[in-house]
PDB file of C-alpha atoms in Angstrom:
ATOM      1  CA  MET A 333       5.538 -14.072 -15.599  1.00 62.00           C
ATOM      2  CA  ASN A 334       4.987 -13.463 -11.870  1.00 79.00           C
ATOM      3  CA  THR A 335       1.287 -13.710 -11.180  1.00 90.00           C
ATOM      4  CA  ILE A 336      -0.727 -12.243  -8.337  1.00 95.00           C
ATOM      5  CA  ARG A 337      -3.417 -14.741  -7.324  1.00 95.00           C
ATOM      6  CA  THR A 338      -6.260 -14.610  -4.827  1.00 97.00           C
ATOM      7  CA  ILE A 339      -7.714 -17.941  -3.737  1.00 96.00           C
ATOM      8  CA  ASP A 340      -9.989 -19.440  -1.114  1.00 97.00           C
ATOM      9  CA  GLU A 341      -8.516 -22.300   0.888  1.00 96.00           C
ATOM     10  CA  GLU A 342      -9.395 -24.326   3.960  1.00 95.00           C
ATOM     11  CA  LEU A 343      -6.633 -24.523   6.574  1.00 94.00           C
ATOM     12  CA  LEU A 344      -6.301 -26.576   9.730  1.00 92.00           C
ATOM     13  CA  ILE A 345      -5.591 -24.122  12.546  1.00 92.00           C
ATOM     14  CA  PRO A 346      -4.026 -25.253  15.838  1.00 90.00           C
ATOM     15  CA  HIS A 347      -6.133 -24.643  18.946  1.00 88.00           C
ATOM     16  CA  ALA A 348      -3.448 -22.305  20.339  1.00 89.00           C
ATOM     17  CA  ALA A 349      -3.914 -19.988  17.323  1.00 89.00           C
ATOM     18  CA  LEU A 350      -7.580 -19.377  18.128  1.00 88.00           C
ATOM     19  CA  ASP A 351      -7.201 -16.180  20.099  1.00 92.00           C
ATOM     20  CA  ARG A 352      -7.670 -12.436  19.612  1.00 93.00           C
ATOM     21  CA  ASN A 353      -4.718 -12.478  17.168  1.00 95.00           C
ATOM     22  CA  LEU A 354      -6.365 -15.008  14.841  1.00 93.00           C
ATOM     23  CA  SER A 355      -5.692 -13.030  11.635  1.00 94.00           C
ATOM     24  CA  GLU A 356      -2.012 -12.578  12.502  1.00 95.00           C
ATOM     25  CA  ASN A 357      -1.729 -16.250  13.469  1.00 95.00           C
ATOM     26  CA  ILE A 358      -3.283 -17.350  10.164  1.00 96.00           C
ATOM     27  CA  LEU A 359      -0.941 -15.039   8.254  1.00 96.00           C
ATOM     28  CA  GLU A 360       2.036 -16.675  10.019  1.00 95.00           C
ATOM     29  CA  ILE A 361       0.738 -20.107   8.984  1.00 95.00           C
ATOM     30  CA  LEU A 362       0.320 -18.858   5.398  1.00 96.00           C
ATOM     31  CA  LYS A 363       3.880 -17.506   5.344  1.00 96.00           C
ATOM     32  CA  LEU A 364       5.079 -21.117   5.728  1.00 95.00           C
ATOM     33  CA  LYS A 365       3.910 -21.552   2.117  1.00 94.00           C
ATOM     34  CA  GLU A 366       6.462 -19.005   0.864  1.00 93.00           C
ATOM     35  CA  SER A 367       9.269 -20.578  -1.183  1.00 88.00           C
ATOM     36  CA  THR A 368       7.227 -23.740  -1.711  1.00 89.00           C
ATOM     37  CA  CYS A 369       5.922 -25.191  -4.934  1.00 88.00           C
ATOM     38  CA  ASN A 370       2.626 -26.823  -5.863  1.00 88.00           C
ATOM     39  CA  LYS A 371       1.235 -28.136  -9.115  1.00 90.00           C
ATOM     40  CA  SER A 372      -1.711 -25.736  -9.312  1.00 91.00           C
ATOM     41  CA  TYR A 373       0.016 -22.421  -8.675  1.00 90.00           C
ATOM     42  CA  GLY A 374       3.735 -23.073  -9.148  1.00 88.00           C
ATOM     43  CA  TYR A 375       6.389 -21.520  -6.951  1.00 88.00           C
ATOM     44  CA  ILE A 376       4.872 -19.342  -4.223  1.00 92.00           C
ATOM     45  CA  GLY A 377       7.203 -16.414  -3.744  1.00 89.00           C
ATOM     46  CA  LYS A 378       5.387 -14.199  -1.283  1.00 94.00           C
ATOM     47  CA  ILE A 379       2.157 -14.145   0.696  1.00 97.00           C
ATOM     48  CA  ILE A 380       0.800 -10.643   0.151  1.00 97.00           C
ATOM     49  CA  SER A 381      -2.265 -10.559   2.385  1.00 97.00           C
ATOM     50  CA  LEU A 382      -4.925 -12.425   4.297  1.00 97.00           C
ATOM     51  CA  ASP A 383      -8.045 -10.933   2.725  1.00 97.00           C
ATOM     52  CA  ALA A 384     -10.883 -12.620   4.594  1.00 97.00           C
ATOM     53  CA  ILE A 385     -11.824 -15.310   7.055  1.00 95.00           C
ATOM     54  CA  ILE A 386     -14.821 -16.796   5.276  1.00 96.00           C
ATOM     55  CA  ASP A 387     -15.931 -19.677   7.483  1.00 95.00           C
ATOM     56  CA  SER A 388     -14.828 -21.885  10.348  1.00 91.00           C
ATOM     57  CA  ARG A 389     -15.903 -25.175  11.793  1.00 90.00           C
ATOM     58  CA  ILE A 390     -14.721 -27.813  14.228  1.00 88.00           C
ATOM     59  CA  SER A 391     -14.513 -31.350  12.899  1.00 83.00           C
ATOM     60  CA  ALA A 392     -16.807 -33.657  14.858  1.00 81.00           C
ATOM     61  CA  GLY A 393     -14.528 -36.644  14.408  1.00 78.00           C
ATOM     62  CA  ASN A 394     -11.248 -35.223  15.652  1.00 79.00           C
ATOM     63  CA  SER A 395     -11.943 -31.686  16.963  1.00 79.00           C
ATOM     64  CA  GLN A 396      -9.656 -30.047  14.413  1.00 86.00           C
ATOM     65  CA  ASN A 397     -10.279 -26.396  13.575  1.00 92.00           C
ATOM     66  CA  HIS A 398     -11.035 -25.857   9.888  1.00 93.00           C
ATOM     67  CA  VAL A 399     -10.921 -22.234   8.735  1.00 95.00           C
ATOM     68  CA  THR A 400     -11.769 -21.183   5.186  1.00 97.00           C
ATOM     69  CA  ILE A 401      -9.820 -18.098   4.185  1.00 97.00           C
ATOM     70  CA  ARG A 402      -9.194 -15.907   1.165  1.00 98.00           C
ATOM     71  CA  TYR A 403      -5.622 -14.749   0.610  1.00 98.00           C
ATOM     72  CA  THR A 404      -3.435 -13.151  -2.046  1.00 97.00           C
ATOM     73  CA  PHE A 405       0.032 -14.297  -3.048  1.00 97.00           C
ATOM     74  CA  GLU A 406       2.642 -13.902  -5.762  1.00 95.00           C
ATOM     75  CA  SER A 407       3.582 -16.985  -7.753  1.00 92.00           C
ATOM     76  CA  ILE A 408       5.368 -18.109 -10.862  1.00 87.00           C
ATOM     77  CA  LYS A 409       4.413 -21.230 -12.783  1.00 87.00           C
ATOM     78  CA  PRO A 410       6.362 -22.528 -15.769  1.00 86.00           C
ATOM     79  CA  ASP A 411       4.589 -23.214 -19.041  1.00 88.00           C
ATOM     80  CA  ILE A 412       5.932 -24.382 -22.371  1.00 92.00           C
ATOM     81  CA  GLY A 413       7.542 -21.308 -23.910  1.00 91.00           C
ATOM     82  CA  THR A 414       8.173 -19.596 -20.548  1.00 86.00           C
ATOM     83  CA  ILE A 415      11.617 -18.013 -20.245  1.00 86.00           C
ATOM     84  CA  LEU A 416      13.345 -18.737 -16.912  1.00 84.00           C
ATOM     85  CA  SER A 417      16.619 -17.166 -15.812  1.00 83.00           C
ATOM     86  CA  GLY A 418      18.960 -18.516 -13.187  1.00 83.00           C
ATOM     87  CA  SER A 419      22.464 -19.391 -12.181  1.00 86.00           C
ATOM     88  CA  ILE A 420      24.048 -22.581 -13.530  1.00 86.00           C
ATOM     89  CA  ALA A 421      24.582 -25.073 -10.700  1.00 85.00           C
ATOM     90  CA  ALA A 422      26.221 -27.884 -12.708  1.00 83.00           C
ATOM     91  CA  VAL A 423      27.652 -28.530 -16.171  1.00 83.00           C
ATOM     92  CA  PHE A 424      27.740 -32.035 -17.638  1.00 82.00           C
ATOM     93  CA  GLU A 425      27.690 -33.881 -20.958  1.00 80.00           C
ATOM     94  CA  ASP A 426      23.925 -33.686 -21.476  1.00 78.00           C
ATOM     95  CA  GLY A 427      23.530 -29.999 -20.659  1.00 80.00           C
ATOM     96  CA  VAL A 428      23.555 -27.532 -17.811  1.00 83.00           C
ATOM     97  CA  PHE A 429      21.513 -27.654 -14.619  1.00 82.00           C
ATOM     98  CA  SER A 430      19.955 -24.622 -12.944  1.00 84.00           C
ATOM     99  CA  ASP A 431      17.714 -24.164  -9.914  1.00 76.00           C
ATOM    100  CA  THR A 432      15.588 -21.273 -11.153  1.00 70.00           C
ATOM    101  CA  ASN A 433      12.827 -19.754  -9.001  1.00 65.00           C
ATOM    102  CA  GLY A 434      12.334 -23.111  -7.301  1.00 66.00           C
ATOM    103  CA  PHE A 435      12.233 -25.011 -10.607  1.00 72.00           C
ATOM    104  CA  LYS A 436      14.882 -27.572 -11.513  1.00 76.00           C
ATOM    105  CA  THR A 437      15.865 -26.731 -15.084  1.00 77.00           C
ATOM    106  CA  LEU A 438      17.971 -28.737 -17.514  1.00 77.00           C
ATOM    107  CA  GLY A 439      19.308 -26.645 -20.365  1.00 78.00           C
ATOM    108  CA  ILE A 440      20.087 -28.632 -23.513  1.00 75.00           C
ATOM    109  CA  GLY A 441      21.008 -27.877 -27.097  1.00 75.00           C
ATOM    110  CA  GLY A 442      24.773 -27.607 -27.037  1.00 77.00           C
ATOM    111  CA  LYS A 443      27.870 -29.759 -26.799  1.00 81.00           C
ATOM    112  CA  PHE A 444      30.253 -30.816 -24.059  1.00 78.00           C
ATOM    113  CA  ASP A 445      33.998 -30.992 -24.713  1.00 78.00           C
ATOM    114  CA  ASN A 446      36.910 -31.147 -22.256  1.00 75.00           C
ATOM    115  CA  GLY A 447      34.777 -30.070 -19.287  1.00 70.00           C
ATOM    116  CA  THR A 448      33.182 -27.128 -21.099  1.00 75.00           C
ATOM    117  CA  TYR A 449      29.572 -26.913 -22.280  1.00 80.00           C
ATOM    118  CA  THR A 450      29.055 -24.747 -25.347  1.00 82.00           C
ATOM    119  CA  CYS A 451      25.505 -23.778 -26.247  1.00 79.00           C
ATOM    120  CA  SER A 452      24.335 -23.753 -29.867  1.00 77.00           C
ATOM    121  CA  CYS A 453      25.161 -20.018 -30.147  1.00 76.00           C
ATOM    122  CA  GLY A 454      28.833 -20.722 -29.387  1.00 80.00           C
ATOM    123  CA  MET A 455      28.762 -19.305 -25.839  1.00 81.00           C
ATOM    124  CA  ASN A 456      30.695 -21.318 -23.226  1.00 82.00           C
ATOM    125  CA  LEU A 457      28.639 -21.937 -20.093  1.00 82.00           C
ATOM    126  CA  SER A 458      30.121 -22.537 -16.640  1.00 82.00           C
ATOM    127  CA  VAL A 459      28.912 -23.015 -13.079  1.00 84.00           C
ATOM    128  CA  GLY A 460      27.776 -19.668 -11.696  1.00 87.00           C
ATOM    129  CA  ASP A 461      26.894 -18.136 -15.088  1.00 86.00           C
ATOM    130  CA  VAL A 462      23.428 -16.590 -15.213  1.00 86.00           C
ATOM    131  CA  VAL A 463      21.511 -17.820 -18.242  1.00 84.00           C
ATOM    132  CA  SER A 464      17.966 -17.924 -19.585  1.00 84.00           C
ATOM    133  CA  PHE A 465      16.120 -20.980 -20.865  1.00 85.00           C
ATOM    134  CA  VAL A 466      12.993 -21.297 -23.010  1.00 88.00           C
ATOM    135  CA  ILE A 467      10.999 -24.140 -21.452  1.00 89.00           C
ATOM    136  CA  THR A 468      10.255 -26.990 -23.865  1.00 90.00           C
ATOM    137  CA  ASP A 469       9.012 -29.685 -21.452  1.00 91.00           C
ATOM    138  CA  ILE A 470       7.703 -29.759 -17.858  1.00 90.00           C
ATOM    139  CA  GLU A 471       7.121 -32.421 -15.218  1.00 89.00           C
ATOM    140  CA  PHE A 472       5.864 -31.936 -11.649  1.00 90.00           C
ATOM    141  CA  LYS A 473       7.173 -34.472  -9.148  1.00 88.00           C
ATOM    142  CA  SER A 474       7.882 -34.408  -5.397  1.00 86.00           C
ATOM    143  CA  ASN A 475       6.529 -30.843  -5.062  1.00 84.00           C
ATOM    144  CA  THR A 476       9.000 -29.535  -7.634  1.00 84.00           C
ATOM    145  CA  PHE A 477       8.730 -28.564 -11.286  1.00 84.00           C
ATOM    146  CA  PHE A 478      11.395 -30.183 -13.440  1.00 85.00           C
ATOM    147  CA  CYS A 479      11.838 -28.271 -16.681  1.00 85.00           C
ATOM    148  CA  VAL A 480      13.790 -28.925 -19.846  1.00 86.00           C
ATOM    149  CA  GLY A 481      14.694 -25.965 -21.975  1.00 84.00           C
ATOM    150  CA  THR A 482      17.005 -24.569 -24.576  1.00 82.00           C
ATOM    151  CA  HIS A 483      19.364 -21.665 -23.992  1.00 78.00           C
ATOM    152  CA  HIS A 484      17.613 -18.372 -24.680  1.00 80.00           C
ATOM    153  CA  HIS A 485      19.707 -15.702 -26.331  1.00 72.00           C
ATOM    154  CA  ALA A 486      18.647 -12.329 -24.919  1.00 63.00           C
TER     155      ALA A 486
END
């Protein structure tokens, strides 16, 4: 489920970063992407390496430094049928809520009675329990994946 990806991307580099430590400075800028989420690649867990500085140019209109780079990172992106595991953050009438690998996941397919959510297998689920969900629907909004899933029985 974790994927290692290598992509080319253009970054805006501050003038102060253009020194003999350019590669290290770019890597520090890339590390700001760790623990973020985007629609194309999902949750970016770790920047593995800066592989190449491909091109650079200065914008004529505003003097910004544009640097095209190639880098490798680890990511996870939910798809229908993906199994996500995480800790339950909230239990309510409609299901259980989990923040799993940067994805907001709503687990459904059970019943709520007297403050307890029981999944279809008969297991009672509480805040703090670690559970797995099979993703049945996905939406990307505000730089976050929102997933709906059913409890996965390991």
